Amino acid sequence: MHFIRLLSTIPVSQMKPSNIIEFDYRKRMNAILGESWKIFKSQFIHGRHEINKEAPFQHHFAQIIRSVGNLYSIGENDLFKVDLETKCENVKGKSKYIDISCKFVKHCNCAIELKFKTSQQGAQDHGRIDVYVDIEALELVTESQFDLGKFYMITDSTPYVNQSRKGVGTVFSTHDGHFSSSNQEFWYNSKGREDVRVNLRNSYNFNWEHIENWYFLELTIE
């Protein structure tokens, strides 16, 4: 009897705060992708899988997202699905295949674009432009089909990370610390990409993460 009264006098502020997965689907989706990206980077750096181009990047990252997403399916009716090469219609008048899409069915979905560029591939000018093209595509599909967009890039090529003094990199800038302009058209007369014009509604912070000889970038498109 005395023991029960003693427990009832413990202030609520001294209790341990709750530590469970939030049920909100959007928060869970962000948590899934954050944890999946951390796991993928760790496996990549330590060589769990041989990844030397974009296809295995796509395959293994999707596997991780599927596994983590299933662990974050905490409700009785939760169903988490992952697909590759999801077709989106009318993206600047054309069909666009999104590298990875994932969703809590009927609740929240996310479009994901990937870039894997090495120093041996070269063509960094085209690579920078293609980064902006992917970001623009994610903006467009999040207006019509998806709740959230994510862009992930891996490279060991320093021109993507270092600031350019001339050329394409001064317009389609991807260097570390760069904030792209919002509500602006981007264009540069680069051979092979002369007709590519990109319009971004939002600004993005290119905040690279350096691990060993590699650089990793994550951008969120709301």
Coordinates of C-alpha atoms in Angstrom, one line a residue:
M1 CA 0.0 0.0 0.0
H2 CA 2.8 2.4 0.9
F3 CA 4.8 1.3 -2.1
I4 CA 1.9 2.2 -4.5
R5 CA 1.6 5.6 -3.0
L6 CA 5.3 6.2 -3.4
L7 CA 5.2 5.4 -7.1
S8 CA 2.3 7.7 -7.7
T9 CA 4.3 10.7 -6.4
I10 CA 7.1 10.3 -9.0
P11 CA 7.0 13.4 -11.3
V12 CA 6.1 12.7 -14.9
S13 CA 9.2 14.7 -16.0
Q14 CA 11.5 12.0 -14.5
M15 CA 10.0 9.3 -16.7
K16 CA 12.0 8.0 -19.6
P17 CA 10.7 9.6 -22.9
S18 CA 9.0 7.3 -25.4
N19 CA 11.3 5.9 -28.0
I20 CA 9.2 4.3 -30.8
I21 CA 8.8 4.8 -34.5
E22 CA 6.4 7.7 -35.2
F23 CA 3.3 6.5 -37.1
D24 CA 3.2 9.5 -39.4
Y25 CA 3.8 8.1 -42.9
R26 CA 5.8 11.0 -44.2
K27 CA 8.1 11.0 -41.2
R28 CA 8.5 7.3 -41.5
M29 CA 9.4 7.6 -45.2
N30 CA 12.1 10.1 -44.4
A31 CA 13.4 7.9 -41.7
I32 CA 13.5 4.8 -44.0
L33 CA 15.4 6.7 -46.6
G34 CA 17.8 8.2 -44.1
E35 CA 18.6 4.8 -42.6
S36 CA 18.8 3.1 -46.0
W37 CA 21.3 5.7 -47.3
K38 CA 23.5 5.3 -44.2
I39 CA 23.5 1.5 -44.6
F40 CA 24.2 1.7 -48.3
K41 CA 27.1 4.1 -47.9
S42 CA 28.6 1.9 -45.2
Q43 CA 28.3 -1.2 -47.3
F44 CA 29.7 0.7 -50.3
I45 CA 32.8 2.0 -48.5
H46 CA 33.5 -1.4 -47.0
G47 CA 33.1 -3.3 -50.2
R48 CA 30.1 -5.5 -49.4
H49 CA 29.0 -5.3 -53.1
E50 CA 30.9 -4.5 -56.2
I51 CA 29.4 -1.2 -57.5
N52 CA 31.2 0.5 -60.4
K53 CA 28.2 1.9 -62.3
E54 CA 24.7 3.1 -61.8
A55 CA 22.8 -0.2 -62.3
P56 CA 24.2 -2.1 -59.2
F57 CA 23.8 1.1 -57.2
Q58 CA 20.2 1.1 -58.1
H59 CA 19.7 -2.6 -57.4
H60 CA 21.4 -2.8 -54.0
F61 CA 20.0 0.5 -52.8
A62 CA 16.5 -0.6 -53.7
Q63 CA 17.1 -3.9 -51.8
I64 CA 18.1 -2.0 -48.7
I65 CA 15.1 0.4 -48.9
R66 CA 12.8 -2.6 -49.2
S67 CA 14.3 -4.3 -46.1
V68 CA 14.3 -1.1 -44.0
G69 CA 10.8 -0.2 -45.2
N70 CA 9.4 -3.5 -44.1
L71 CA 10.9 -3.0 -40.7
Y72 CA 9.2 0.4 -40.5
S73 CA 5.8 -1.1 -41.4
I74 CA 4.4 -1.0 -37.9
G75 CA 0.6 -0.8 -38.5
E76 CA -1.6 -3.8 -39.1
N77 CA -2.6 -2.5 -42.6
D78 CA 0.9 -1.1 -43.6
L79 CA 2.1 -2.3 -47.0
F80 CA 5.5 -1.0 -48.2
K81 CA 6.5 -1.5 -51.8
V82 CA 9.6 -0.7 -53.9
D83 CA 9.8 -0.6 -57.7
L84 CA 12.5 0.0 -60.2
E85 CA 12.1 2.1 -63.4
T86 CA 8.7 3.5 -62.6
K87 CA 7.2 5.1 -65.7
C88 CA 5.9 8.7 -65.3
E89 CA 4.1 10.3 -68.2
N90 CA 4.3 13.9 -69.5
V91 CA 7.5 15.0 -67.8
K92 CA 8.3 18.0 -70.1
G93 CA 6.1 16.3 -72.7
K94 CA 7.9 13.0 -72.6
S95 CA 7.8 9.7 -70.6
K96 CA 10.3 9.5 -67.8
Y97 CA 11.5 6.4 -65.9
I98 CA 12.3 7.0 -62.3
D99 CA 15.2 4.9 -61.0
I100 CA 13.5 3.8 -57.8
S101 CA 10.1 4.5 -56.3
C102 CA 8.8 3.4 -52.9
K103 CA 5.6 3.8 -51.1
F104 CA 3.3 3.0 -48.2
V105 CA 0.4 2.0 -50.3
K106 CA -2.4 4.6 -50.2
H107 CA -0.5 6.8 -47.8
C108 CA 2.9 8.2 -49.0
N109 CA 5.2 7.6 -52.0
C110 CA 8.6 8.8 -53.0
A111 CA 10.5 9.1 -56.3
I112 CA 14.3 8.5 -56.3
E113 CA 16.9 9.4 -58.9
L114 CA 20.5 8.2 -58.8
K115 CA 23.8 9.3 -60.3
F116 CA 27.0 7.4 -60.2
K117 CA 29.9 9.2 -61.8
T118 CA 33.6 8.2 -61.7
S119 CA 36.7 10.2 -62.7
Q120 CA 37.4 7.6 -65.4
Q121 CA 34.1 8.4 -67.1
G122 CA 35.0 12.0 -67.6
A123 CA 32.3 14.3 -69.3
Q124 CA 31.8 16.2 -66.0
D125 CA 30.1 19.0 -67.9
H126 CA 27.4 16.7 -69.2
G127 CA 27.2 15.1 -65.8
R128 CA 26.5 18.4 -64.0
I129 CA 23.8 19.3 -66.5
D130 CA 22.2 15.8 -66.1
V131 CA 22.2 16.3 -62.3
Y132 CA 20.0 19.4 -62.8
V133 CA 17.8 17.5 -65.3
D134 CA 17.2 14.8 -62.7
I135 CA 16.3 17.3 -60.0
E136 CA 13.9 19.1 -62.3
A137 CA 12.3 15.8 -63.2
L138 CA 11.8 15.1 -59.5
E139 CA 10.2 18.5 -59.0
L140 CA 7.8 17.8 -61.8
V141 CA 6.8 14.3 -60.7
T142 CA 6.3 15.5 -57.1
E143 CA 3.8 18.0 -58.4
S144 CA 1.7 15.3 -60.0
Q145 CA 2.4 11.8 -58.8
F146 CA 4.6 11.7 -55.7
D147 CA 4.7 13.2 -52.2
L148 CA 8.4 13.3 -51.9
G149 CA 11.5 13.2 -54.1
K150 CA 15.1 12.2 -53.3
F151 CA 18.3 12.6 -55.4
Y152 CA 21.4 10.6 -54.5
M153 CA 24.8 10.9 -56.1
I154 CA 28.2 9.1 -55.6
T155 CA 31.4 10.2 -57.3
D156 CA 35.2 10.1 -56.9
S157 CA 35.5 13.0 -59.4
T158 CA 36.5 16.2 -57.7
P159 CA 35.3 18.6 -60.5
Y160 CA 31.7 17.9 -59.3
V161 CA 32.7 18.9 -55.7
N162 CA 35.1 21.7 -56.4
Q163 CA 34.0 25.2 -57.5
S164 CA 34.4 26.0 -61.2
R165 CA 35.9 29.3 -62.4
K166 CA 34.6 29.0 -66.0
G167 CA 32.4 27.0 -68.2
V168 CA 29.4 24.8 -67.5
G169 CA 30.2 24.5 -63.8
T170 CA 29.5 28.2 -63.3
V171 CA 25.9 27.7 -64.4
F172 CA 25.1 24.1 -63.5
S173 CA 27.0 24.3 -60.3
T174 CA 27.3 21.3 -58.1
H175 CA 30.3 22.2 -55.9
D176 CA 30.2 21.7 -52.1
G177 CA 28.4 24.4 -50.3
H178 CA 26.6 25.7 -53.4
F179 CA 23.0 26.9 -53.1
S180 CA 21.2 26.8 -56.5
S181 CA 18.9 29.7 -57.4
S182 CA 15.1 29.1 -57.2
N183 CA 12.6 30.0 -59.9
Q184 CA 15.4 30.3 -62.5
E185 CA 16.2 28.8 -65.9
F186 CA 19.6 27.2 -66.3
W187 CA 21.2 26.9 -69.7
Y188 CA 24.7 26.6 -71.1
N189 CA 25.7 26.1 -74.8
S190 CA 27.5 22.9 -74.1
K191 CA 28.1 20.6 -77.1
G192 CA 25.8 17.7 -76.9
R193 CA 23.5 19.4 -74.4
E194 CA 22.8 22.7 -76.4
D195 CA 19.1 22.3 -76.2
V196 CA 18.8 21.4 -72.5
R197 CA 17.1 24.1 -70.4
V198 CA 16.3 23.4 -66.8
N199 CA 13.9 25.3 -64.6
L200 CA 14.0 24.7 -60.9
R201 CA 11.3 26.1 -58.5
N202 CA 13.3 25.5 -55.4
S203 CA 16.8 26.1 -54.2
Y204 CA 19.1 23.2 -53.2
N205 CA 22.2 23.0 -51.0
F206 CA 24.9 20.9 -52.5
N207 CA 26.4 19.7 -49.2
W208 CA 28.7 16.8 -50.1
E209 CA 29.9 14.1 -47.6
H210 CA 33.5 13.0 -48.1
I211 CA 34.3 9.4 -47.0
E212 CA 37.7 8.0 -48.0
N213 CA 38.1 8.6 -51.8
W214 CA 34.4 9.1 -52.4
Y215 CA 31.9 11.9 -52.3
F216 CA 28.2 11.4 -51.5
L217 CA 25.3 13.8 -52.1
E218 CA 21.7 13.7 -50.9
L219 CA 19.0 16.2 -51.9
T220 CA 15.3 16.3 -50.8
I221 CA 12.6 17.5 -53.2
E222 CA 9.5 18.5 -51.4

